[in-house]
XYZ file of C-alpha atoms in Angstrom:
432
model
C -3.342 28.625 15.469
C -3.581 31.333 12.818
C -7.159 32.207 13.688
C -5.950 33.386 17.103
C -5.373 37.154 17.224
C -3.005 37.023 20.197
C 0.218 38.810 19.277
C 3.606 38.275 20.883
C 6.288 40.810 19.958
C 8.366 40.699 23.148
C 10.990 37.921 23.233
C 10.862 37.975 27.036
C 7.150 37.179 27.183
C 6.040 33.628 28.013
C 3.376 32.018 25.870
C 2.201 28.670 24.541
C 4.156 26.879 21.820
C 1.207 27.250 19.450
C 1.028 31.042 19.881
C 4.803 31.464 19.714
C 5.023 29.455 16.478
C 2.197 31.326 14.742
C 3.759 34.661 15.749
C 7.186 33.580 14.497
C 5.692 32.459 11.173
C 3.628 35.655 10.783
C 6.728 37.710 11.515
C 5.333 39.438 14.612
C 8.088 37.888 16.738
C 11.745 38.048 15.634
C 10.723 39.389 12.179
C 14.239 39.119 10.711
C 14.595 35.428 11.583
C 14.472 32.593 9.063
C 12.480 29.513 10.037
C 12.776 26.000 8.628
C 10.165 23.570 9.918
C 10.190 19.837 9.246
C 6.696 18.419 8.972
C 4.491 15.889 7.296
C 2.695 17.440 4.297
C -0.730 17.051 5.927
C 0.395 19.236 8.845
C 2.305 21.751 6.704
C -0.796 22.626 4.663
C -2.305 24.211 7.773
C 0.149 27.115 7.463
C -1.426 29.814 5.235
C 0.531 29.989 1.971
C 1.061 33.754 2.285
C 3.473 33.077 5.182
C 5.585 30.567 3.252
C 8.473 31.792 1.093
C 9.907 28.432 0.087
C 9.005 24.789 0.464
C 11.693 22.110 0.700
C 10.557 18.572 -0.076
C 12.906 15.829 1.131
C 12.201 12.869 -1.125
C 14.272 10.206 0.658
C 16.383 7.618 -1.181
C 16.345 7.345 -4.949
C 16.724 3.858 -6.483
C 20.522 4.020 -6.531
C 20.700 5.219 -2.905
C 18.377 2.410 -1.761
C 20.788 -0.194 -3.085
C 23.825 1.725 -1.845
C 22.339 1.831 1.657
C 21.452 -1.876 1.664
C 24.970 -2.848 0.551
C 26.471 -0.785 3.384
C 23.973 -2.122 5.921
C 24.469 -5.804 4.965
C 28.106 -6.823 5.147
C 27.624 -10.152 3.348
C 27.745 -9.151 -0.339
C 25.919 -12.278 -1.554
C 23.117 -11.792 0.969
C 22.869 -8.087 0.109
C 22.417 -8.936 -3.584
C 19.680 -11.464 -2.756
C 17.805 -8.955 -0.586
C 18.080 -6.205 -3.224
C 16.758 -8.670 -5.791
C 13.775 -9.527 -3.573
C 12.965 -5.840 -3.002
C 13.204 -5.055 -6.717
C 10.666 -7.795 -7.512
C 8.071 -6.219 -5.215
C 7.016 -2.871 -6.687
C 5.231 -1.627 -3.562
C 8.110 -2.706 -1.316
C 10.672 -1.110 -3.618
C 8.830 2.219 -3.638
C 8.342 2.241 0.153
C 12.095 1.815 0.608
C 12.598 5.443 -0.424
C 11.891 6.153 3.266
C 15.230 5.554 5.061
C 13.705 4.041 8.219
C 11.666 1.591 6.119
C 14.814 0.657 4.203
C 16.504 -0.125 7.546
C 13.506 -2.151 8.788
C 13.343 -4.071 5.476
C 17.053 -4.920 5.639
C 16.710 -6.146 9.246
C 13.648 -8.289 8.505
C 14.854 -9.787 5.220
C 18.287 -10.648 6.643
C 16.613 -12.573 9.432
C 14.009 -14.288 7.218
C 16.446 -15.413 4.524
C 18.927 -16.609 7.138
C 16.269 -18.979 8.480
C 14.769 -20.034 5.142
C 16.165 -19.169 1.734
C 12.700 -19.605 0.165
C 10.807 -17.703 2.869
C 7.774 -15.681 1.765
C 8.721 -12.003 1.622
C 6.434 -9.452 3.347
C 4.567 -7.383 0.751
C 2.741 -4.769 2.831
C 3.757 -2.154 5.353
C 1.915 -3.972 8.157
C 3.566 -7.324 7.406
C 7.010 -5.737 7.403
C 6.481 -4.005 10.760
C 5.062 -7.175 12.347
C 8.105 -9.140 11.207
C 10.391 -6.401 12.517
C 8.741 -6.524 15.952
C 8.949 -10.327 16.036
C 12.612 -10.162 15.015
C 13.374 -7.888 17.978
C 11.477 -10.198 20.352
C 13.323 -13.288 19.068
C 16.691 -11.563 19.422
C 15.878 -10.651 23.008
C 14.681 -14.191 23.831
C 17.857 -15.741 22.401
C 20.000 -13.303 24.352
C 18.354 -13.957 27.704
C 17.467 -17.625 27.048
C 14.297 -17.479 29.149
C 11.981 -20.406 29.837
C 9.032 -20.586 27.445
C 6.048 -19.736 29.760
C 7.824 -16.752 31.307
C 9.089 -15.639 27.922
C 5.599 -15.569 26.421
C 4.073 -13.596 29.285
C 7.021 -11.200 29.543
C 6.964 -10.416 25.822
C 3.237 -9.785 25.798
C 3.257 -7.617 28.923
C 6.060 -5.352 27.707
C 4.684 -4.934 24.186
C 1.097 -4.288 25.343
C 2.273 -1.625 27.798
C 4.401 0.072 25.143
C 1.479 -0.184 22.715
C -0.845 1.418 25.263
C 1.640 4.269 25.673
C 1.855 4.632 21.879
C -1.940 4.807 21.502
C -2.651 7.150 24.394
C 0.032 9.598 23.295
C -0.945 9.382 19.609
C -4.478 10.406 20.547
C -2.984 13.416 22.351
C -0.707 14.220 19.407
C 2.506 13.564 21.365
C 5.701 11.991 20.021
C 7.814 12.711 23.130
C 6.876 11.286 26.524
C 7.904 11.716 30.133
C 8.111 9.480 33.161
C 4.540 10.235 34.211
C 3.293 9.135 30.766
C 5.070 5.790 31.119
C 3.636 5.277 34.612
C 0.124 6.048 33.294
C 0.554 3.168 30.816
C 1.719 0.775 33.536
C 5.419 0.929 32.631
C 7.844 0.782 35.556
C 10.739 3.007 34.483
C 13.057 1.221 36.914
C 12.252 -2.191 35.406
C 15.280 -3.444 33.487
C 13.059 -5.377 31.072
C 11.862 -2.081 29.573
C 15.397 -1.384 28.392
C 16.382 -4.913 27.473
C 16.813 -6.140 23.912
C 13.080 -6.098 23.220
C 12.979 -2.303 23.402
C 16.400 -0.921 22.576
C 15.640 -0.983 18.847
C 12.141 0.482 19.117
C 12.144 2.740 22.202
C 14.764 5.155 23.482
C 15.374 7.726 26.191
C 17.387 10.940 26.341
C 18.252 13.405 29.064
C 17.277 17.004 28.386
C 17.137 20.205 30.480
C 17.765 19.610 34.205
C 18.494 15.940 33.352
C 14.788 15.230 32.970
C 14.415 12.096 30.875
C 12.366 12.186 27.698
C 11.250 9.053 25.824
C 10.179 8.345 22.257
C 9.816 5.539 19.725
C 12.488 5.145 17.068
C 10.137 6.610 14.467
C 6.624 8.025 14.463
C 5.506 5.214 12.143
C 6.455 2.654 14.794
C 4.406 4.508 17.398
C 1.471 4.424 14.958
C 2.009 0.700 14.361
C 2.048 -0.158 18.071
C -0.957 2.104 18.687
C -2.877 0.146 16.042
C -1.817 -3.140 17.653
C -3.107 -1.891 21.022
C -6.512 -1.035 19.543
C -6.893 -4.464 17.951
C -5.558 -6.203 21.085
C -8.078 -4.258 23.203
C -10.865 -5.437 20.904
C -9.716 -9.066 21.157
C -9.523 -9.039 24.978
C -12.756 -6.958 25.179
C -11.094 -3.986 26.871
C -13.594 -1.527 25.403
C -12.785 1.207 27.941
C -9.436 1.778 26.203
C -11.219 2.370 22.879
C -13.323 5.333 24.012
C -11.123 7.930 22.208
C -11.879 6.268 18.852
C -15.574 5.565 19.322
C -16.872 8.843 20.760
C -20.698 8.716 20.777
C -20.774 5.135 19.467
C -18.870 3.837 22.500
C -21.980 2.638 24.347
C -23.238 0.657 21.362
C -19.792 -0.873 20.748
C -19.423 -1.872 24.413
C -22.674 -3.863 24.100
C -21.926 -5.530 20.756
C -18.072 -5.719 20.602
C -18.518 -5.240 16.830
C -15.153 -4.916 15.044
C -16.771 -3.339 11.981
C -18.130 -0.512 14.124
C -14.661 0.075 15.547
C -13.004 0.128 12.102
C -15.684 2.359 10.571
C -15.363 4.840 13.447
C -11.589 4.887 12.981
C -11.935 5.558 9.231
C -14.208 8.512 9.941
C -11.994 9.834 12.729
C -8.989 9.668 10.402
C -10.868 11.582 7.689
C -11.972 14.205 10.231
C -8.391 14.804 11.397
C -7.232 18.233 10.150
C -3.559 17.243 9.916
C -3.838 13.618 8.817
C -2.102 12.342 11.954
C -4.244 9.174 12.049
C -3.802 8.121 8.401
C -0.931 5.674 8.908
C -2.422 4.455 12.195
C -5.624 3.557 10.305
C -3.624 1.759 7.625
C -1.854 -0.365 10.256
C -5.117 -1.128 12.111
C -6.808 -2.395 8.961
C -3.720 -4.438 8.079
C -3.495 -6.005 11.534
C -7.189 -6.967 11.328
C -6.464 -9.415 8.492
C -6.487 -13.001 9.748
C -3.155 -13.715 8.019
C -1.512 -10.914 9.994
C -3.213 -11.980 13.231
C -1.523 -15.363 12.784
C 1.854 -13.634 12.491
C 1.303 -12.045 15.910
C 0.505 -15.483 17.408
C 1.936 -15.273 20.969
C 1.209 -11.543 21.366
C -2.537 -12.003 20.826
C -4.412 -14.187 23.318
C -6.418 -15.554 20.373
C -7.335 -14.694 16.796
C -10.780 -13.654 15.573
C -12.634 -14.321 12.329
C -12.599 -11.052 10.394
C -13.182 -12.053 6.751
C -16.739 -10.690 6.619
C -15.751 -7.507 8.478
C -12.830 -6.874 6.110
C -15.140 -7.218 3.095
C -17.597 -4.736 4.603
C -14.944 -2.148 5.464
C -13.422 -2.467 1.969
C -16.781 -1.574 0.439
C -17.242 1.261 2.943
C -13.865 2.781 2.011
C -14.535 2.437 -1.739
C -17.889 4.167 -1.314
C -16.161 6.963 0.589
C -13.644 7.476 -2.222
C -16.263 7.475 -4.965
C -19.038 9.428 -3.240
C -17.216 12.172 -1.333
C -16.298 14.925 -3.805
C -14.685 16.968 -1.047
C -11.950 14.449 -0.232
C -8.472 15.852 -0.822
C -5.875 13.985 -2.894
C -4.002 13.082 0.312
C -7.152 11.575 1.816
C -8.001 9.656 -1.369
C -4.486 8.244 -1.559
C -4.560 7.334 2.127
C -7.796 5.380 1.668
C -6.448 3.608 -1.415
C -3.346 2.608 0.557
C -5.672 1.201 3.218
C -7.264 -0.975 0.526
C -3.818 -2.220 -0.519
C -3.015 -2.990 3.113
C -6.120 -5.187 3.125
C -4.829 -6.915 -0.040
C -7.272 -5.162 -2.360
C -5.260 -4.954 -5.569
C -5.269 -3.401 -9.052
C -8.562 -4.998 -10.099
C -10.324 -2.550 -7.796
C -8.498 0.397 -9.370
C -9.643 -0.780 -12.805
C -13.244 -0.906 -11.597
C -12.893 2.548 -10.103
C -11.414 3.996 -13.311
C -14.079 2.402 -15.465
C -16.950 3.555 -13.264
C -16.064 7.249 -13.220
C -16.663 9.796 -15.969
C -16.287 13.004 -13.992
C -12.923 12.961 -12.230
C -11.737 15.614 -9.810
C -8.061 16.573 -9.615
C -7.894 14.633 -6.323
C -9.233 11.492 -8.035
C -6.795 11.918 -10.943
C -3.816 12.262 -8.606
C -4.968 9.248 -6.617
C -5.405 6.987 -9.646
C -2.028 8.078 -11.019
C -0.327 7.313 -7.710
C -1.991 3.960 -7.234
C -1.213 2.782 -10.764
C 2.439 3.589 -10.153
C 2.709 1.449 -7.034
C 0.495 -1.371 -8.314
C 2.058 -4.789 -8.826
C -0.017 -5.255 -11.995
C -0.227 -3.288 -15.219
C -3.486 -1.786 -16.362
C -4.392 -3.207 -19.789
C -5.770 0.024 -21.190
C -6.169 3.566 -19.871
C -8.110 6.062 -22.003
C -7.608 9.569 -20.612
C -9.745 11.097 -23.360
C -13.052 9.743 -22.062
C -12.921 11.592 -18.739
C -14.523 14.984 -18.248
C -11.735 16.671 -16.336
C -9.286 19.585 -16.441
C -6.071 19.922 -18.437
C -4.159 19.899 -15.149
C -5.782 16.585 -14.215
C -4.861 15.055 -17.582
C -1.284 16.284 -17.175
C -1.047 14.623 -13.775
C -2.470 11.405 -15.168
C 0.550 11.062 -17.477
C 2.388 9.729 -14.409
C 0.067 6.730 -14.410
C 0.725 5.508 -17.928
C 4.174 4.166 -17.053
C 2.331 1.184 -15.553
C -0.205 0.777 -18.369
C 0.202 -1.419 -21.439
C -1.670 1.121 -23.550
C -2.786 4.667 -22.761
C -4.715 7.107 -24.931
C -4.659 10.883 -24.634
C -5.854 13.740 -26.874
C -6.178 11.573 -29.932
C -2.707 10.001 -29.808
C -1.690 6.673 -28.323
C 1.219 6.387 -25.909
C 2.543 2.868 -25.536
C 4.963 1.465 -23.004
C 8.495 2.715 -23.643
C 7.490 6.089 -25.119
C 10.441 8.474 -24.953
C 8.886 11.112 -22.709
C 7.852 8.715 -19.960
C 10.263 8.412 -17.074
C 9.831 5.288 -14.866
C 10.912 7.264 -11.802
C 7.787 7.731 -9.573
C 9.010 11.243 -8.777
C 8.965 12.282 -12.450
C 6.722 15.250 -13.247
C 6.218 16.020 -16.964
C 6.385 19.621 -18.164
């Protein structure tokens, strides 16, 4: 909290984590120390630049490392080659695999799917992949314990809903580590063996820390965000509006009377945009993805029933597009996050084309967003004329990244066609 003037110079003085961190970064406390903080970019930007000497960006796997990892993870060489081939064919899936945990989840899901059906439809979005991963863990647990069907269904739902409630409540508080009292608050009996059976060992873990006090967490923050999103949608389906208060704020009373999904999704979009550190961005993406009827059907036994959302999805798509086009103050991160939400709702390149064609004055944030989205799009843009936009030289330079996925692109009077020597297909490429 850099606006706080409280100074701590004595290493023996007790203080809050927030105050201690800001004093360490400012150099008031332990001034000769070197600090390396791992953080998501949206949180890191809250540190004033004058206190930062160097920024390290960890990019994850490059294309060669993705394949190297998958070959090590999957012992069957033939199956590994098939899975790598499937991932290569999906541009969005291939790019997402630069994140190691997503690469691991993809390998787990695709191994299981292709083992059951060689022609199985491959998940294309982040939400689909995480749903399949959760279902894979549930199926593995059911096979291991060979439970009777009625008990199995109820047991699976109870455990997942309780974990999802924990994920949501703690996400709203900004916590990624939990204690026994947090589990109890979500209805989880820490002595219940089912919590630590096969259904949870791959998604939830515990460790002993100081004084042997147990601390709990999900395998990755993204999985906590996924389960939190599932809990919100589940609460809407079963009409448990009390649980949704943290998302609805002043609109809670109106939602509790109408049970309107659109109101819930719109409130979540706005709450995500209002977040100073972007900690609800991925949660929003998962919630919108789960709301699709196709993804509801994947959940089958975990949802008591599915709901018709086609009209709501159309409305929220338009709402998000209007936000992107109308709000000049949106940062590049926020624009990209909203575009990814559209992709999660299966809104593809056609919408990017409409957006590009409708804008003449493009901010740097819009330029970065369009460039990013064209890179991950499954389709090529027929023509991209950079000359017609009233924007800065820096914006034009950043747009060069986008032309690798365009059939033709025009800039400063010259035409760059696919295969031009200075264009690198690597999404991380930045031209000089």
